[in-house]
């Protein structure tokens, strides 16, 4: 188990709070700024640059993915009209022509999740490798740590939006039913060159999840631990618990939270905290809620509940429904009660 001193924690908190302040002020910058990506004090060292560039190329596309999801309208009316008029070819064609572009858009979101998965695993490799402790890594490779935070922020935002769009699953279900029927009728299906049966199966599993991006990152973290058997598990779990602790301290300490002029900055910090808790809960054998956990779950839940309910409902639901160990017998009753 790695231990870090109060002075080390303060260094990390100061560094991350300065990053959040800079990140917030960047939103007013008029010159070629991609929100949440280009941070003035987050320049990588030469050792970090290859991984930083790889991850940055992913993050640069994250805002367009969120805007695309936000603009998703669905083809509900067209689908209902087609179902109610099964013998009306015009209605069938109208529904099909409405759904196909949406499926291409859904493929784009899914493909982005695969890029995000690769980016996360690259970051984990850098932030957990010997001979440095996780705390030393977070101090030394601050540019990569900040990219890790940006990935978690994006992930929680994507899933919060996705949960509010039931049309996604309705559209995709209609697409799969229709394409199966058309295949039986030997119809020419140009879209299958874009979304073949194997891709459709994988997309179906992805969108069946309430929080598909979180599920992707949880699986990626679990796979990273499984595939790197020579790497001590605590290298990964201590990296995650340290980030959770830093976020909690910033949220509960007026010295830091008073510096954040924007509600978005607080939301960023809360999303990162919840994201690392969920990853920790998936990879640690005893989870995040156990009394032996290195994450102060009571304190983390309290800082969330101290915020306006509308701001944290999705985050509390993520802790309830996407963690692995909340309902274990070893979870203290007071923790379960806090999340009811």
mmCIF file of C-alpha atoms in Angstrom:
data_model
loop_
_atom_site.group_PDB
_atom_site.id
_atom_site.type_symbol
_atom_site.label_atom_id
_atom_site.label_comp_id
_atom_site.label_asym_id
_atom_site.label_seq_id
_atom_site.Cartn_x
_atom_site.Cartn_y
_atom_site.Cartn_z
ATOM 1 C CA UNK A 1 0.000 0.000 0.000
ATOM 2 C CA UNK A 2 1.337 3.423 -0.953
ATOM 3 C CA UNK A 3 1.093 6.181 1.618
ATOM 4 C CA UNK A 4 1.331 9.832 0.795
ATOM 5 C CA UNK A 5 1.933 12.720 3.156
ATOM 6 C CA UNK A 6 -0.350 15.679 3.784
ATOM 7 C CA UNK A 7 2.179 17.893 1.977
ATOM 8 C CA UNK A 8 2.011 15.632 -1.102
ATOM 9 C CA UNK A 9 -1.775 15.750 -1.000
ATOM 10 C CA UNK A 10 -1.694 19.545 -0.762
ATOM 11 C CA UNK A 11 0.603 19.738 -3.791
ATOM 12 C CA UNK A 12 -1.830 17.592 -5.783
ATOM 13 C CA UNK A 13 -4.865 19.581 -4.619
ATOM 14 C CA UNK A 14 -3.173 22.901 -5.435
ATOM 15 C CA UNK A 15 -2.140 21.627 -8.854
ATOM 16 C CA UNK A 16 -5.579 20.291 -9.712
ATOM 17 C CA UNK A 17 -7.409 23.366 -8.389
ATOM 18 C CA UNK A 18 -5.163 25.600 -10.514
ATOM 19 C CA UNK A 19 -5.935 23.382 -13.502
ATOM 20 C CA UNK A 20 -9.671 23.818 -12.872
ATOM 21 C CA UNK A 21 -9.333 27.588 -12.569
ATOM 22 C CA UNK A 22 -7.334 27.722 -15.818
ATOM 23 C CA UNK A 23 -9.817 25.361 -17.458
ATOM 24 C CA UNK A 24 -12.666 27.657 -16.419
ATOM 25 C CA UNK A 25 -11.007 30.825 -17.742
ATOM 26 C CA UNK A 26 -10.222 29.059 -21.030
ATOM 27 C CA UNK A 27 -13.948 28.921 -21.756
ATOM 28 C CA UNK A 28 -13.827 32.661 -22.424
ATOM 29 C CA UNK A 29 -10.838 32.389 -24.747
ATOM 30 C CA UNK A 30 -11.851 33.372 -28.316
ATOM 31 C CA UNK A 31 -8.904 31.817 -30.146
ATOM 32 C CA UNK A 32 -9.270 28.289 -31.542
ATOM 33 C CA UNK A 33 -10.213 26.768 -28.208
ATOM 34 C CA UNK A 34 -11.705 23.315 -27.890
ATOM 35 C CA UNK A 35 -13.443 23.282 -24.459
ATOM 36 C CA UNK A 36 -11.739 21.117 -21.909
ATOM 37 C CA UNK A 37 -8.769 20.151 -24.049
ATOM 38 C CA UNK A 38 -6.144 22.885 -24.407
ATOM 39 C CA UNK A 39 -5.145 23.892 -20.896
ATOM 40 C CA UNK A 40 -2.454 26.505 -20.558
ATOM 41 C CA UNK A 41 -0.500 24.888 -17.717
ATOM 42 C CA UNK A 42 -0.905 21.268 -18.874
ATOM 43 C CA UNK A 43 1.976 20.997 -21.306
ATOM 44 C CA UNK A 44 3.463 17.492 -21.501
ATOM 45 C CA UNK A 45 7.129 16.685 -21.019
ATOM 46 C CA UNK A 46 9.054 14.962 -23.810
ATOM 47 C CA UNK A 47 8.546 11.620 -22.011
ATOM 48 C CA UNK A 48 4.793 12.137 -21.977
ATOM 49 C CA UNK A 49 4.373 13.642 -25.422
ATOM 50 C CA UNK A 50 3.552 10.521 -27.483
ATOM 51 C CA UNK A 51 0.785 9.408 -25.133
ATOM 52 C CA UNK A 52 -0.406 12.991 -24.625
ATOM 53 C CA UNK A 53 -0.722 13.462 -28.394
ATOM 54 C CA UNK A 54 -2.645 10.196 -28.754
ATOM 55 C CA UNK A 55 -5.095 11.134 -26.003
ATOM 56 C CA UNK A 56 -5.362 14.746 -27.143
ATOM 57 C CA UNK A 57 -6.449 13.617 -30.627
ATOM 58 C CA UNK A 58 -9.335 11.792 -28.944
ATOM 59 C CA UNK A 59 -10.258 14.637 -26.602
ATOM 60 C CA UNK A 60 -10.313 17.104 -29.480
ATOM 61 C CA UNK A 61 -13.287 15.196 -30.899
ATOM 62 C CA UNK A 62 -15.127 14.829 -27.588
ATOM 63 C CA UNK A 63 -17.042 18.095 -27.772
ATOM 64 C CA UNK A 64 -18.416 17.345 -31.247
ATOM 65 C CA UNK A 65 -19.545 13.930 -29.980
ATOM 66 C CA UNK A 66 -21.440 15.580 -27.117
ATOM 67 C CA UNK A 67 -22.980 18.165 -29.435
ATOM 68 C CA UNK A 68 -24.053 15.390 -31.795
ATOM 69 C CA UNK A 69 -25.667 13.466 -28.957
ATOM 70 C CA UNK A 70 -27.325 16.608 -27.624
ATOM 71 C CA UNK A 71 -28.859 17.261 -31.040
ATOM 72 C CA UNK A 72 -30.159 13.691 -31.404
ATOM 73 C CA UNK A 73 -33.903 13.908 -32.111
ATOM 74 C CA UNK A 74 -34.835 10.356 -33.009
ATOM 75 C CA UNK A 75 -37.335 9.020 -35.534
ATOM 76 C CA UNK A 76 -40.148 8.178 -33.142
ATOM 77 C CA UNK A 77 -42.990 9.641 -35.186
ATOM 78 C CA UNK A 78 -41.824 8.090 -38.440
ATOM 79 C CA UNK A 79 -41.436 4.693 -36.760
ATOM 80 C CA UNK A 80 -44.921 4.876 -35.195
ATOM 81 C CA UNK A 81 -46.442 5.798 -38.558
ATOM 82 C CA UNK A 82 -44.671 2.866 -40.234
ATOM 83 C CA UNK A 83 -45.796 0.377 -37.569
ATOM 84 C CA UNK A 84 -49.390 1.612 -37.705
ATOM 85 C CA UNK A 85 -49.435 1.383 -41.519
ATOM 86 C CA UNK A 86 -47.541 -1.821 -42.331
ATOM 87 C CA UNK A 87 -48.827 -1.980 -45.906
ATOM 88 C CA UNK A 88 -48.053 1.632 -46.754
ATOM 89 C CA UNK A 89 -44.771 1.529 -48.666
ATOM 90 C CA UNK A 90 -44.303 5.316 -48.442
ATOM 91 C CA UNK A 91 -44.502 5.233 -44.637
ATOM 92 C CA UNK A 92 -42.067 2.298 -44.499
ATOM 93 C CA UNK A 93 -39.612 4.099 -46.745
ATOM 94 C CA UNK A 94 -39.955 7.346 -44.780
ATOM 95 C CA UNK A 95 -39.189 5.589 -41.494
ATOM 96 C CA UNK A 96 -36.253 3.690 -42.987
ATOM 97 C CA UNK A 97 -34.770 6.820 -44.541
ATOM 98 C CA UNK A 98 -35.123 8.630 -41.200
ATOM 99 C CA UNK A 99 -33.502 5.866 -39.165
ATOM 100 C CA UNK A 100 -30.495 5.087 -41.369
ATOM 101 C CA UNK A 101 -28.694 8.446 -40.854
ATOM 102 C CA UNK A 102 -29.322 8.114 -37.116
ATOM 103 C CA UNK A 103 -27.731 4.657 -37.099
ATOM 104 C CA UNK A 104 -24.647 6.099 -38.822
ATOM 105 C CA UNK A 105 -24.521 8.727 -36.065
ATOM 106 C CA UNK A 106 -24.862 6.036 -33.381
ATOM 107 C CA UNK A 107 -22.010 4.130 -35.015
ATOM 108 C CA UNK A 108 -19.872 7.274 -34.754
ATOM 109 C CA UNK A 109 -20.565 7.509 -31.000
ATOM 110 C CA UNK A 110 -19.795 3.814 -30.532
ATOM 111 C CA UNK A 111 -16.564 4.051 -32.534
ATOM 112 C CA UNK A 112 -15.522 6.976 -30.366
ATOM 113 C CA UNK A 113 -15.971 4.790 -27.262
ATOM 114 C CA UNK A 114 -13.354 2.397 -28.692
ATOM 115 C CA UNK A 115 -10.902 5.261 -29.149
ATOM 116 C CA UNK A 116 -11.646 6.427 -25.617
ATOM 117 C CA UNK A 117 -10.971 2.925 -24.309
ATOM 118 C CA UNK A 118 -7.539 2.875 -25.963
ATOM 119 C CA UNK A 119 -6.734 6.353 -24.649
ATOM 120 C CA UNK A 120 -7.642 5.387 -21.093
ATOM 121 C CA UNK A 121 -5.489 2.270 -21.168
ATOM 122 C CA UNK A 122 -2.522 4.290 -22.454
ATOM 123 C CA UNK A 123 -2.954 6.773 -19.608
ATOM 124 C CA UNK A 124 -3.244 4.016 -17.007
ATOM 125 C CA UNK A 125 -0.062 2.440 -18.295
ATOM 126 C CA UNK A 126 1.825 5.715 -17.828
ATOM 127 C CA UNK A 127 0.275 6.642 -14.468
ATOM 128 C CA UNK A 128 0.814 3.275 -12.770
ATOM 129 C CA UNK A 129 4.125 1.905 -14.071
ATOM 130 C CA UNK A 130 7.119 1.304 -11.732
ATOM 131 C CA UNK A 131 9.306 2.587 -10.216
ATOM 132 C CA UNK A 132 7.162 5.565 -9.163
ATOM 133 C CA UNK A 133 4.211 5.461 -6.800
ATOM 134 C CA UNK A 134 0.820 6.604 -8.088
ATOM 135 C CA UNK A 135 1.180 9.861 -6.136
ATOM 136 C CA UNK A 136 4.577 10.514 -7.690
ATOM 137 C CA UNK A 137 3.110 9.828 -11.123
ATOM 138 C CA UNK A 138 0.265 12.284 -10.531
ATOM 139 C CA UNK A 139 2.807 14.896 -9.457
ATOM 140 C CA UNK A 140 5.253 14.212 -12.301
ATOM 141 C CA UNK A 141 2.844 13.576 -15.178
ATOM 142 C CA UNK A 142 0.299 16.286 -14.478
ATOM 143 C CA UNK A 143 -0.577 16.754 -18.140
ATOM 144 C CA UNK A 144 -1.589 13.084 -18.390
ATOM 145 C CA UNK A 145 -3.458 13.185 -15.064
ATOM 146 C CA UNK A 146 -5.462 16.133 -16.364
ATOM 147 C CA UNK A 147 -6.273 14.249 -19.570
ATOM 148 C CA UNK A 148 -7.488 11.348 -17.432
ATOM 149 C CA UNK A 149 -9.782 13.801 -15.640
ATOM 150 C CA UNK A 150 -11.052 15.161 -18.978
ATOM 151 C CA UNK A 151 -11.903 11.641 -20.162
ATOM 152 C CA UNK A 152 -13.922 10.974 -17.010
ATOM 153 C CA UNK A 153 -15.682 14.334 -17.332
ATOM 154 C CA UNK A 154 -16.646 13.565 -20.928
ATOM 155 C CA UNK A 155 -17.807 10.058 -19.995
ATOM 156 C CA UNK A 156 -20.171 11.214 -17.267
ATOM 157 C CA UNK A 157 -21.537 13.983 -19.503
ATOM 158 C CA UNK A 158 -22.148 11.554 -22.379
ATOM 159 C CA UNK A 159 -23.970 9.073 -20.155
ATOM 160 C CA UNK A 160 -26.064 11.770 -18.482
ATOM 161 C CA UNK A 161 -27.232 12.887 -21.930
ATOM 162 C CA UNK A 162 -27.773 9.340 -23.210
ATOM 163 C CA UNK A 163 -30.031 8.467 -20.261
ATOM 164 C CA UNK A 164 -32.362 11.288 -21.287
ATOM 165 C CA UNK A 165 -32.736 10.020 -24.881
ATOM 166 C CA UNK A 166 -34.836 6.823 -24.948
ATOM 167 C CA UNK A 167 -35.192 7.332 -28.714
ATOM 168 C CA UNK A 168 -31.694 5.880 -29.193
ATOM 169 C CA UNK A 169 -32.688 2.350 -28.250
ATOM 170 C CA UNK A 170 -36.077 2.637 -29.958
ATOM 171 C CA UNK A 171 -34.448 3.757 -33.210
ATOM 172 C CA UNK A 172 -31.802 1.063 -33.118
ATOM 173 C CA UNK A 173 -34.308 -1.680 -32.269
ATOM 174 C CA UNK A 174 -36.456 -0.635 -35.232
ATOM 175 C CA UNK A 175 -33.365 -0.612 -37.470
ATOM 176 C CA UNK A 176 -32.416 -4.160 -36.458
ATOM 177 C CA UNK A 177 -35.930 -5.513 -36.900
ATOM 178 C CA UNK A 178 -36.286 -3.871 -40.284
ATOM 179 C CA UNK A 179 -32.905 -4.898 -41.606
ATOM 180 C CA UNK A 180 -33.557 -8.527 -40.617
ATOM 181 C CA UNK A 181 -36.897 -8.474 -42.410
ATOM 182 C CA UNK A 182 -35.401 -6.817 -45.484
ATOM 183 C CA UNK A 183 -32.549 -9.323 -45.551
ATOM 184 C CA UNK A 184 -35.086 -12.148 -45.586
ATOM 185 C CA UNK A 185 -36.770 -10.433 -48.550
ATOM 186 C CA UNK A 186 -33.369 -10.216 -50.325
ATOM 187 C CA UNK A 187 -33.534 -6.430 -50.506
ATOM 188 C CA UNK A 188 -30.396 -4.449 -51.349
ATOM 189 C CA UNK A 189 -29.177 -2.868 -48.101
ATOM 190 C CA UNK A 190 -26.493 -0.275 -48.776
ATOM 191 C CA UNK A 191 -26.264 0.617 -45.110
ATOM 192 C CA UNK A 192 -24.791 -2.818 -44.316
ATOM 193 C CA UNK A 193 -21.518 -1.624 -45.828
ATOM 194 C CA UNK A 194 -21.470 0.932 -42.984
ATOM 195 C CA UNK A 195 -23.043 -1.133 -40.198
ATOM 196 C CA UNK A 196 -22.696 -4.872 -40.829
ATOM 197 C CA UNK A 197 -24.267 -7.514 -38.619
ATOM 198 C CA UNK A 198 -21.240 -7.864 -36.339
ATOM 199 C CA UNK A 199 -21.050 -4.096 -35.825
ATOM 200 C CA UNK A 200 -24.788 -3.956 -35.165
ATOM 201 C CA UNK A 201 -24.467 -6.659 -32.501
ATOM 202 C CA UNK A 202 -21.696 -4.754 -30.730
ATOM 203 C CA UNK A 203 -23.589 -1.477 -30.951
ATOM 204 C CA UNK A 204 -26.696 -3.158 -29.582
ATOM 205 C CA UNK A 205 -24.796 -4.333 -26.487
ATOM 206 C CA UNK A 206 -23.260 -0.877 -26.059
ATOM 207 C CA UNK A 207 -26.554 1.036 -26.177
ATOM 208 C CA UNK A 208 -28.355 -1.513 -24.002
ATOM 209 C CA UNK A 209 -26.264 -0.214 -21.087
ATOM 210 C CA UNK A 210 -27.774 2.629 -19.051
ATOM 211 C CA UNK A 211 -24.311 4.239 -18.935
ATOM 212 C CA UNK A 212 -22.439 2.845 -21.952
ATOM 213 C CA UNK A 213 -19.334 5.044 -21.777
ATOM 214 C CA UNK A 214 -18.820 4.314 -18.076
ATOM 215 C CA UNK A 215 -19.250 0.627 -18.804
ATOM 216 C CA UNK A 216 -16.614 0.918 -21.536
ATOM 217 C CA UNK A 217 -14.133 2.603 -19.189
ATOM 218 C CA UNK A 218 -14.885 0.151 -16.362
ATOM 219 C CA UNK A 219 -14.205 -2.774 -18.687
ATOM 220 C CA UNK A 220 -11.074 -1.070 -20.017
ATOM 221 C CA UNK A 221 -9.730 -0.584 -16.482
ATOM 222 C CA UNK A 222 -10.585 -4.149 -15.507
ATOM 223 C CA UNK A 223 -8.899 -5.477 -18.657
ATOM 224 C CA UNK A 224 -5.854 -3.311 -17.983
ATOM 225 C CA UNK A 225 -5.460 -4.852 -14.523
ATOM 226 C CA UNK A 226 -6.087 -8.391 -15.830
ATOM 227 C CA UNK A 227 -3.628 -8.076 -18.712
ATOM 228 C CA UNK A 228 -0.854 -6.559 -16.577
ATOM 229 C CA UNK A 229 -0.482 -9.357 -14.048
ATOM 230 C CA UNK A 230 3.034 -8.298 -13.035
ATOM 231 C CA UNK A 231 1.820 -4.823 -12.090
ATOM 232 C CA UNK A 232 0.639 -4.653 -8.464
ATOM 233 C CA UNK A 233 -3.106 -4.004 -8.310
ATOM 234 C CA UNK A 234 -2.566 -1.206 -5.805
ATOM 235 C CA UNK A 235 -0.661 0.789 -8.422
ATOM 236 C CA UNK A 236 -3.986 1.197 -10.227
ATOM 237 C CA UNK A 237 -6.322 1.423 -7.231
ATOM 238 C CA UNK A 238 -4.101 3.932 -5.427
ATOM 239 C CA UNK A 239 -4.001 6.136 -8.515
ATOM 240 C CA UNK A 240 -7.819 6.123 -8.584
ATOM 241 C CA UNK A 241 -8.293 6.597 -4.831
ATOM 242 C CA UNK A 242 -5.801 9.481 -4.785
ATOM 243 C CA UNK A 243 -7.714 11.277 -7.534
ATOM 244 C CA UNK A 244 -10.987 10.710 -5.651
ATOM 245 C CA UNK A 245 -9.458 12.102 -2.464
ATOM 246 C CA UNK A 246 -8.085 15.185 -4.229
ATOM 247 C CA UNK A 247 -11.502 15.940 -5.764
ATOM 248 C CA UNK A 248 -13.290 15.458 -2.442
ATOM 249 C CA UNK A 249 -10.890 17.807 -0.636
ATOM 250 C CA UNK A 250 -11.415 20.500 -3.271
ATOM 251 C CA UNK A 251 -15.193 20.208 -3.083
ATOM 252 C CA UNK A 252 -15.460 20.223 0.711
ATOM 253 C CA UNK A 253 -12.772 22.832 1.483
ATOM 254 C CA UNK A 254 -13.839 26.464 1.037
ATOM 255 C CA UNK A 255 -10.202 27.478 0.488
ATOM 256 C CA UNK A 256 -10.413 25.637 -2.854
ATOM 257 C CA UNK A 257 -14.085 25.550 -3.788
ATOM 258 C CA UNK A 258 -14.401 29.325 -3.313
ATOM 259 C CA UNK A 259 -11.948 29.818 -6.192
ATOM 260 C CA UNK A 260 -14.330 28.225 -8.676
ATOM 261 C CA UNK A 261 -16.508 30.944 -10.140
ATOM 262 C CA UNK A 262 -18.396 28.592 -12.446
ATOM 263 C CA UNK A 263 -20.917 25.883 -11.642
ATOM 264 C CA UNK A 264 -19.427 23.932 -14.539
ATOM 265 C CA UNK A 265 -16.109 23.776 -12.688
ATOM 266 C CA UNK A 266 -17.753 22.195 -9.644
ATOM 267 C CA UNK A 267 -19.592 19.759 -11.895
ATOM 268 C CA UNK A 268 -16.322 18.844 -13.577
ATOM 269 C CA UNK A 269 -14.742 18.054 -10.220
ATOM 270 C CA UNK A 270 -17.758 16.008 -9.102
ATOM 271 C CA UNK A 271 -17.851 14.026 -12.329
ATOM 272 C CA UNK A 272 -14.169 13.167 -12.067
ATOM 273 C CA UNK A 273 -14.621 12.075 -8.446
ATOM 274 C CA UNK A 274 -17.588 9.843 -9.292
ATOM 275 C CA UNK A 275 -15.793 8.438 -12.336
ATOM 276 C CA UNK A 276 -12.707 7.312 -10.426
ATOM 277 C CA UNK A 277 -14.881 5.856 -7.637
ATOM 278 C CA UNK A 278 -16.728 3.704 -10.185
ATOM 279 C CA UNK A 279 -13.483 2.529 -11.803
ATOM 280 C CA UNK A 280 -12.007 1.734 -8.371
ATOM 281 C CA UNK A 281 -15.125 -0.218 -7.420
ATOM 282 C CA UNK A 282 -14.820 -2.340 -10.550
ATOM 283 C CA UNK A 283 -11.149 -3.247 -10.178
ATOM 284 C CA UNK A 284 -10.665 -3.567 -6.412
ATOM 285 C CA UNK A 285 -11.704 -7.027 -5.124
ATOM 286 C CA UNK A 286 -13.515 -5.474 -2.138
ATOM 287 C CA UNK A 287 -14.831 -2.447 -4.008
ATOM 288 C CA UNK A 288 -15.078 1.195 -3.009
ATOM 289 C CA UNK A 289 -17.764 0.874 -0.332
ATOM 290 C CA UNK A 290 -16.024 -1.575 1.998
ATOM 291 C CA UNK A 291 -14.716 -0.249 5.314
ATOM 292 C CA UNK A 292 -11.191 -1.098 4.166
ATOM 293 C CA UNK A 293 -11.563 1.051 1.026
ATOM 294 C CA UNK A 294 -9.025 3.828 0.562
ATOM 295 C CA UNK A 295 -11.828 6.090 -0.645
ATOM 296 C CA UNK A 296 -13.838 7.979 1.962
ATOM 297 C CA UNK A 297 -17.188 7.089 0.461
ATOM 298 C CA UNK A 298 -19.210 8.738 3.211
ATOM 299 C CA UNK A 299 -17.343 11.995 2.636
ATOM 300 C CA UNK A 300 -17.643 11.730 -1.158
ATOM 301 C CA UNK A 301 -21.397 11.119 -1.032
ATOM 302 C CA UNK A 302 -21.815 13.971 1.450
ATOM 303 C CA UNK A 303 -20.107 16.520 -0.808
ATOM 304 C CA UNK A 304 -22.401 15.437 -3.639
ATOM 305 C CA UNK A 305 -25.500 15.731 -1.479
ATOM 306 C CA UNK A 306 -24.429 19.206 -0.365
ATOM 307 C CA UNK A 307 -24.922 20.389 -3.961
ATOM 308 C CA UNK A 308 -28.289 21.291 -5.575
ATOM 309 C CA UNK A 309 -30.216 18.066 -6.207
ATOM 310 C CA UNK A 310 -30.651 18.747 -9.943
ATOM 311 C CA UNK A 311 -26.880 18.968 -10.391
ATOM 312 C CA UNK A 312 -26.072 15.647 -8.773
ATOM 313 C CA UNK A 313 -29.036 13.363 -9.477
ATOM 314 C CA UNK A 314 -27.260 11.729 -12.421
ATOM 315 C CA UNK A 315 -24.023 11.336 -10.449
ATOM 316 C CA UNK A 316 -25.767 9.742 -7.468
ATOM 317 C CA UNK A 317 -27.610 7.424 -9.862
ATOM 318 C CA UNK A 318 -24.273 6.465 -11.416
ATOM 319 C CA UNK A 319 -22.998 5.451 -7.980
ATOM 320 C CA UNK A 320 -26.207 3.498 -7.339
ATOM 321 C CA UNK A 321 -26.528 1.683 -10.634
ATOM 322 C CA UNK A 322 -23.090 1.388 -12.271
ATOM 323 C CA UNK A 323 -20.954 0.348 -9.316
ATOM 324 C CA UNK A 324 -20.298 -3.313 -8.620
ATOM 325 C CA UNK A 325 -20.154 -3.629 -4.834
ATOM 326 C CA UNK A 326 -22.763 -1.221 -3.404
ATOM 327 C CA UNK A 327 -25.150 -4.028 -2.494
ATOM 328 C CA UNK A 328 -22.482 -6.292 -0.995
ATOM 329 C CA UNK A 329 -23.080 -7.371 2.589
ATOM 330 C CA UNK A 330 -19.796 -5.702 3.537
ATOM 331 C CA UNK A 331 -21.109 -2.257 2.530
ATOM 332 C CA UNK A 332 -21.970 -0.307 5.722
ATOM 333 C CA UNK A 333 -25.699 0.330 6.112
ATOM 334 C CA UNK A 334 -25.191 4.073 6.520
ATOM 335 C CA UNK A 335 -23.535 4.231 3.086
ATOM 336 C CA UNK A 336 -26.409 2.329 1.461
ATOM 337 C CA UNK A 337 -28.877 4.609 3.242
ATOM 338 C CA UNK A 338 -27.131 7.731 1.937
ATOM 339 C CA UNK A 339 -27.635 6.499 -1.624
ATOM 340 C CA UNK A 340 -31.281 5.509 -1.286
#
